[in-house]
GROMACS .gro file of C-alpha atoms in nm:
model
  175
    1THR     CA    1  19.349   9.096  16.254
    2PRO     CA    2  19.073   9.313  16.399
    3SER     CA    3  19.050   9.318  16.775
    4VAL     CA    4  18.751   9.187  16.965
    5GLN     CA    5  18.863   9.394  17.262
    6THR     CA    6  18.623   9.673  17.343
    7LEU     CA    7  18.708  10.011  17.495
    8THR     CA    8  18.457  10.189  17.719
    9LEU     CA    9  18.542  10.545  17.831
   10VAL     CA   10  18.384  10.677  18.147
   11ALA     CA   11  18.472  11.029  18.269
   12GLY     CA   12  18.167  11.125  18.472
   13SER     CA   13  18.157  11.503  18.465
   14GLY     CA   14  18.522  11.520  18.345
   15ASP     CA   15  18.663  11.533  17.992
   16ILE     CA   16  18.803  11.270  17.759
   17LEU     CA   17  19.099  11.363  17.540
   18ALA     CA   18  19.248  11.109  17.298
   19THR     CA   19  19.546  11.275  17.130
   20SER     CA   20  19.674  10.988  16.917
   21THR     CA   21  19.533  10.711  16.699
   22THR     CA   22  19.252  10.507  16.858
   23GLY     CA   23  19.271  10.158  16.705
   24LEU     CA   24  19.561  10.043  16.485
   25GLY     CA   25  19.416  10.116  16.143
   26VAL     CA   26  19.159   9.942  15.934
   27PRO     CA   27  19.302   9.584  15.952
   28ASN     CA   28  19.366   9.606  16.327
   29ARG     CA   29  19.076   9.815  16.454
   30LEU     CA   30  18.943   9.807  16.808
   31GLY     CA   31  18.621   9.625  16.893
   32ALA     CA   32  18.332   9.847  17.006
   33LEU     CA   33  18.432  10.195  17.123
   34THR     CA   34  18.185  10.337  17.382
   35VAL     CA   35  18.160  10.669  17.566
   36THR     CA   36  17.920  10.634  17.861
   37SER     CA   37  17.978  10.974  18.031
   38ALA     CA   38  18.186  11.287  17.978
   39THR     CA   39  18.129  11.657  17.967
   40ASN     CA   40  18.350  11.683  17.658
   41ALA     CA   41  18.512  11.409  17.448
   42THR     CA   42  18.782  11.494  17.195
   43PHE     CA   43  18.946  11.249  16.959
   44SER     CA   44  19.239  11.435  16.793
   45GLY     CA   45  19.379  11.144  16.599
   46PRO     CA   46  19.223  10.884  16.367
   47VAL     CA   47  18.966  10.638  16.512
   48TYR     CA   48  18.942  10.279  16.382
   49ALA     CA   49  18.686  10.063  16.565
   50ALA     CA   50  18.413   9.808  16.504
   51SER     CA   51  18.154  10.062  16.613
   52PHE     CA   52  18.108  10.382  16.817
   53THR     CA   53  17.837  10.443  17.074
   54GLN     CA   54  17.795  10.746  17.295
   55SER     CA   55  17.509  10.721  17.537
   56GLY     CA   56  17.516  11.062  17.702
   57ALA     CA   57  17.701  11.381  17.772
   58ALA     CA   58  17.659  11.662  18.022
   59ALA     CA   59  17.442  11.960  17.929
   60GLY     CA   60  17.640  12.180  17.692
   61GLY     CA   61  17.892  11.905  17.637
   62MET     CA   62  18.079  11.858  17.307
   63THR     CA   63  18.210  11.546  17.134
   64THR     CA   64  18.463  11.622  16.860
   65PHE     CA   65  18.643  11.405  16.609
   66ASP     CA   66  18.935  11.596  16.443
   67ASP     CA   67  19.056  11.322  16.205
   68VAL     CA   68  18.945  11.018  16.005
   69GLU     CA   69  18.685  10.783  16.155
   70ASN     CA   70  18.640  10.427  16.017
   71TYR     CA   71  18.397  10.181  16.168
   72SER     CA   72  18.315   9.833  16.038
   73GLY     CA   73  17.975   9.868  16.205
   74ALA     CA   74  17.746  10.140  16.328
   75PHE     CA   75  17.794  10.494  16.464
   76SER     CA   76  17.539  10.584  16.730
   77PHE     CA   77  17.546  10.918  16.920
   78THR     CA   78  17.313  11.027  17.191
   79GLY     CA   79  17.432  11.345  17.355
   80VAL     CA   80  17.438  11.719  17.306
   81ASN     CA   81  17.683  11.847  17.043
   82LEU     CA   82  17.881  11.642  16.787
   83THR     CA   83  18.140  11.775  16.541
   84THR     CA   84  18.318  11.549  16.285
   85THR     CA   85  18.605  11.716  16.097
   86GLY     CA   86  18.769  11.419  15.922
   87THR     CA   87  18.592  11.172  15.697
   88LEU     CA   88  18.352  10.931  15.874
   89THR     CA   89  18.289  10.591  15.714
   90THR     CA   90  18.085  10.289  15.816
   91THR     CA   91  18.205  10.001  15.597
   92THR     CA   92  17.971   9.706  15.652
   93ALA     CA   93  17.612   9.668  15.543
   94GLY     CA   94  17.394   9.771  15.833
   95GLY     CA   95  17.663  10.015  15.947
   96ASN     CA   96  17.408  10.286  16.030
   97PHE     CA   97  17.476  10.646  16.137
   98ASP     CA   98  17.237  10.763  16.414
   99PHE     CA   99  17.251  11.104  16.576
  100THR     CA  100  17.019  11.209  16.856
  101GLY     CA  101  17.113  11.538  17.018
  102THR     CA  102  17.117  11.916  16.989
  103ASN     CA  103  17.374  12.024  16.727
  104LEU     CA  104  17.545  11.821  16.456
  105ASN     CA  105  17.832  11.962  16.247
  106VAL     CA  106  17.960  11.738  15.961
  107ASN     CA  107  18.272  11.902  15.820
  108ASN     CA  108  18.387  11.640  15.574
  109ALA     CA  109  18.253  11.337  15.384
  110LEU     CA  110  18.008  11.106  15.560
  111THR     CA  111  17.985  10.764  15.394
  112VAL     CA  112  17.731  10.524  15.547
  113SER     CA  113  17.679  10.159  15.455
  114GLY     CA  114  17.332  10.160  15.604
  115THR     CA  115  17.073  10.420  15.700
  116THR     CA  116  17.144  10.775  15.821
  117THR     CA  117  16.911  10.920  16.085
  118ILE     CA  118  16.953  11.267  16.229
  119THR     CA  119  16.728  11.359  16.524
  120ASN     CA  120  16.841  11.713  16.601
  121SER     CA  121  16.676  11.964  16.835
  122GLY     CA  122  16.931  12.236  16.734
  123LEU     CA  123  17.115  12.298  16.411
  124PHE     CA  124  17.234  12.027  16.169
  125THR     CA  125  17.512  12.168  15.954
  126LYS     CA  126  17.684  12.000  15.661
  127ASN     CA  127  17.960  12.221  15.519
  128ASN     CA  128  18.083  12.212  15.158
  129THR     CA  129  18.374  11.965  15.209
  130GLY     CA  130  18.272  11.613  15.101
  131ALA     CA  131  17.924  11.480  15.043
  132ILE     CA  132  17.691  11.261  15.244
  133SER     CA  133  17.645  10.918  15.086
  134SER     CA  134  17.410  10.662  15.244
  135THR     CA  135  17.336  10.317  15.109
  136GLY     CA  136  17.007  10.325  15.296
  137THR     CA  137  16.761  10.606  15.366
  138PHE     CA  138  16.863  10.950  15.485
  139VAL     CA  139  16.615  11.087  15.744
  140GLN     CA  140  16.626  11.417  15.936
  141ASN     CA  141  16.339  11.384  16.181
  142GLY     CA  142  16.428  11.632  16.458
  143ALA     CA  143  16.267  11.961  16.544
  144GLY     CA  144  16.590  12.153  16.465
  145ALA     CA  145  16.696  12.350  16.162
  146ASN     CA  146  16.916  12.229  15.873
  147SER     CA  147  17.197  12.405  15.689
  148LEU     CA  148  17.336  12.227  15.378
  149ALA     CA  149  17.634  12.311  15.162
  150ALA     CA  150  17.705  11.968  15.015
  151ASN     CA  151  17.526  11.693  14.821
  152ILE     CA  152  17.332  11.404  14.971
  153THR     CA  153  17.307  11.071  14.787
  154THR     CA  154  17.130  10.743  14.870
  155THR     CA  155  17.116  10.417  14.683
  156ASN     CA  156  16.758  10.418  14.540
  157THR     CA  157  16.614  10.503  14.885
  158THR     CA  158  16.437  10.800  15.043
  159ILE     CA  159  16.585  11.135  15.149
  160SER     CA  160  16.359  11.319  15.386
  161PHE     CA  161  16.371  11.630  15.606
  162ALA     CA  162  16.113  11.710  15.881
  163ARG     CA  163  16.226  12.078  15.892
  164ALA     CA  164  16.321  12.345  15.644
  165ILE     CA  165  16.666  12.343  15.481
  166THR     CA  166  16.881  12.652  15.440
  167LEU     CA  167  17.101  12.606  15.136
  168VAL     CA  168  17.444  12.765  15.172
  169GLU     CA  169  17.578  12.635  14.838
  170ASN     CA  170  17.431  12.464  14.533
  171VAL     CA  171  17.317  12.122  14.658
  172GLN     CA  172  17.204  11.805  14.480
  173LEU     CA  173  16.979  11.554  14.660
  174SER     CA  174  16.995  11.224  14.466
  175THR     CA  175  16.827  10.889  14.531
   0.00000   0.00000   0.00000
């Protein structure tokens, strides 16, 4: 059964490096996973948790997920730079994806069971591996630029960008 035990990672100005699976898979995921401070945080293995929250990172800091991420709830990032390389999925209604930071790199599928909000001051990049699918609205409302190489789909809801989009591949935006 899923754990109700939460995990909070605090590294101050140090780094966090998780080299193996965080959580025991979908049926036995962690409770909430929280990063409250770190210069860099790297998750090399799969991550299975009820939710993910990062509330800050040092200037120039990077948070990287190199493998699958699966959350039964929301993903909320407030920091500097975020890169996701494996698929990222929120599985429960209201499982929103919220990014507030400088640069966001989505290098695989992003499947969100709620709304997707990207507040970027730097570059938001979606490469050509996997699409972005959001049950709720998709909103890019930051002052930063956007580079798209994959489709974005919502379920009969709005897709909006506050800034220009550079298309790197043929892209379909579908509501």
